[in-house]
Amino acid sequence: MKLNISTRSLHAFLALQECKHFTHAAERCFMSQSAFSVMIQKLEEAVGAKLFERDTRNVTLTAEGELFAEVARSLVTDIEAAFADMSDYVARRKGRVAIAALPSLAANGLPAVIAEYKRTYPGITVQLYDALSDQCLAMLRQGKVDIALTAPGSGLTEFDTKTLCSDPFYLVCRQDHALAGKRRIRLADLSGCELIHLARSTSVRQHVELLLRGIPVMNSGLEVEHLATVAGLIESGLGVSIVPELTLFQFRHMNLVSIPIEAQEVVRPILIVKKKERSLSIAAQGMSELIEKRLHDTGSRAVKSRR
């Protein structure tokens, strides 16, 4: 059975129940009495029962009307609550945004954006997952997150991508290293350096291997998962490392220096990635716009302001 009962007809029913007078109830609903009477009649037809007893002096509920009054009040309450809730989502008073981001960006640059977003929209829950590139894309693919912030790699063709900022590479070494006094490093200067690597699964390692093709560097044999471990190994004199600028906050050791690598092409693009042909929620769209506004083309400046 298909019903055609509007919220307006439910309000009309409740107004008549309370006023017990067609003219007064019609005035409350800003309707003519004739139009109001037709609406009540159509409501009774839709329900399939007489809801009001009418005489020249009184309008009272029938037994079925008493039952329907409970239903009508419940429906109106639920509908108004649903629209109020939806209004909160539209106005960004409620909602959820989930972001997957490379650990370097999740720790440096993105926190300030999230803090600004939370100040503006305190009712929205923001979830952040720091993960490697492949994991970021997997969470986006599964619908666990709305946005991924990652580096170029395989598996991106199924998504919409946009370059957010560029992340240049630096040499990190001890203060007593032969290259420590240089203001800038050429790739050729790295010849003979003993390199400490991040794991092959990281976007940093993949970019570094491309950079060093044809450069006769030495492999220290040390390959680790975490930047803090890289910093400790360098500080102990076990080698040097090449890392992107967004990670330099991990190397604020008294005995370490970071030197920019000179070649203009020596950068790691940072991408903002979304699902194709699927609109973001209003809350997620607001976060995406703020990320682009605060981090787009300002990767280096954003990091330097925090160093």
Coordinates of C-alpha atoms in Angstrom, one line a residue, residues 26-166:
A26 CA -7.1 26.4 9.6
E27 CA -6.0 29.8 10.7
R28 CA -3.1 28.3 12.7
C29 CA -2.0 26.4 9.5
F30 CA -2.4 29.6 7.4
M31 CA -5.0 27.9 5.2
S32 CA -8.6 28.6 4.2
Q33 CA -11.2 26.6 6.0
S34 CA -12.3 24.9 2.8
A35 CA -8.7 23.9 1.8
F36 CA -8.1 22.7 5.4
S37 CA -11.3 20.6 5.4
V38 CA -10.2 19.0 2.1
M39 CA -6.8 18.2 3.6
I40 CA -8.3 16.5 6.6
Q41 CA -10.7 14.5 4.4
K42 CA -7.8 13.3 2.2
L43 CA -5.8 12.3 5.3
E44 CA -8.8 10.2 6.5
E45 CA -9.0 8.6 3.1
A46 CA -5.3 7.8 3.1
V47 CA -5.5 6.3 6.6
G48 CA -8.7 4.4 5.7
A49 CA -10.6 5.5 8.8
K50 CA -12.6 8.4 10.2
L51 CA -10.4 10.3 12.5
F52 CA -12.8 13.1 13.8
E53 CA -16.4 13.2 15.0
R54 CA -17.9 16.5 13.7
D55 CA -21.1 18.3 14.8
T56 CA -22.1 22.0 14.8
R57 CA -20.4 22.7 18.1
N58 CA -17.6 20.1 18.7
V59 CA -14.8 18.3 16.8
T60 CA -13.5 15.3 18.7
L61 CA -11.2 12.4 17.9
T62 CA -12.6 9.0 17.1
A63 CA -11.1 5.9 18.6
E64 CA -9.0 5.5 15.4
G65 CA -8.1 9.2 15.7
E66 CA -6.8 8.7 19.2
L67 CA -4.5 5.9 17.8
F68 CA -3.4 8.0 14.9
A69 CA -2.6 11.0 17.1
E70 CA 0.2 9.0 18.7
V71 CA 1.5 8.0 15.3
A72 CA 1.2 11.6 13.9
R73 CA 3.1 13.1 16.9
S74 CA 5.8 10.4 16.6
L75 CA 6.2 11.0 12.8
V76 CA 6.3 14.8 13.1
T77 CA 8.9 14.5 15.9
D78 CA 11.0 12.1 13.9
I79 CA 10.8 14.1 10.7
E80 CA 11.7 17.4 12.4
A81 CA 14.6 15.7 14.2
A82 CA 15.8 14.2 10.9
F83 CA 15.7 17.6 9.2
A84 CA 17.4 19.3 12.1
D85 CA 20.1 16.6 12.1
M86 CA 20.5 17.0 8.3
S87 CA 20.7 20.8 8.8
D88 CA 23.6 20.3 11.2
Y89 CA 25.4 18.2 8.7
V90 CA 24.9 20.7 5.9
A91 CA 26.0 23.6 8.2
R92 CA 29.0 21.5 9.3
R93 CA 27.8 21.4 12.9
K94 CA 28.0 17.6 12.7
G95 CA 29.8 15.1 10.6
R96 CA 32.9 13.0 10.2
V97 CA 36.0 13.4 8.1
A98 CA 38.6 10.7 7.7
I99 CA 42.0 11.3 6.2
A100 CA 44.9 8.9 5.4
A101 CA 48.3 10.7 5.1
L102 CA 51.9 9.8 4.8
P103 CA 53.5 9.8 8.3
S104 CA 55.7 12.8 7.5
L105 CA 52.7 14.9 6.5
A106 CA 50.5 13.6 9.3
A107 CA 53.1 14.8 11.8
N108 CA 54.2 18.0 10.0
G109 CA 51.9 20.4 8.2
L110 CA 48.6 18.6 8.5
P111 CA 48.1 18.9 12.3
A112 CA 47.9 22.7 11.9
V113 CA 45.2 22.3 9.2
I114 CA 43.2 19.9 11.3
A115 CA 43.4 22.2 14.3
E116 CA 42.1 25.1 12.2
Y117 CA 39.3 23.0 10.9
K118 CA 38.3 21.9 14.4
R119 CA 38.3 25.5 15.6
T120 CA 35.9 26.4 12.8
Y121 CA 33.8 23.2 13.0
P122 CA 34.1 21.8 16.5
G123 CA 31.2 19.4 16.1
I124 CA 32.8 17.5 13.3
T125 CA 34.9 14.4 14.2
V126 CA 38.2 14.3 12.3
Q127 CA 39.9 10.9 12.0
L128 CA 43.6 10.7 10.9
Y129 CA 45.4 7.6 9.8
D130 CA 49.2 7.9 9.3
A131 CA 50.2 5.2 6.8
L132 CA 52.5 4.4 3.8
S133 CA 51.3 5.2 0.3
D134 CA 49.9 1.8 -0.5
Q135 CA 48.0 1.7 2.8
C136 CA 46.6 5.2 2.3
L137 CA 45.2 4.1 -1.1
A138 CA 43.8 0.9 0.3
M139 CA 41.9 2.8 3.0
L140 CA 40.5 5.2 0.3
R141 CA 39.5 2.2 -1.9
Q142 CA 37.7 0.5 1.0
G143 CA 35.8 3.7 1.9
K144 CA 37.5 3.9 5.3
V145 CA 38.8 7.4 4.5
D146 CA 37.5 10.3 2.4
I147 CA 40.8 11.8 1.4
A148 CA 44.4 10.4 1.0
L149 CA 47.5 12.5 1.1
T150 CA 50.3 10.5 -0.5
A151 CA 53.2 10.4 -3.0
P152 CA 53.1 9.2 -6.6
G153 CA 53.2 5.4 -7.1
S154 CA 51.3 2.5 -8.6
G155 CA 47.6 2.2 -8.3
L156 CA 46.7 5.8 -8.7
T157 CA 44.9 5.6 -12.1
E158 CA 41.6 4.6 -10.4
F159 CA 41.6 7.8 -8.4
D160 CA 41.3 11.5 -8.9
T161 CA 44.6 13.1 -8.0
K162 CA 45.9 16.6 -7.7
T163 CA 49.4 17.8 -6.8
L164 CA 49.3 19.5 -3.4
C165 CA 52.9 20.6 -2.9
S166 CA 56.4 19.6 -3.7

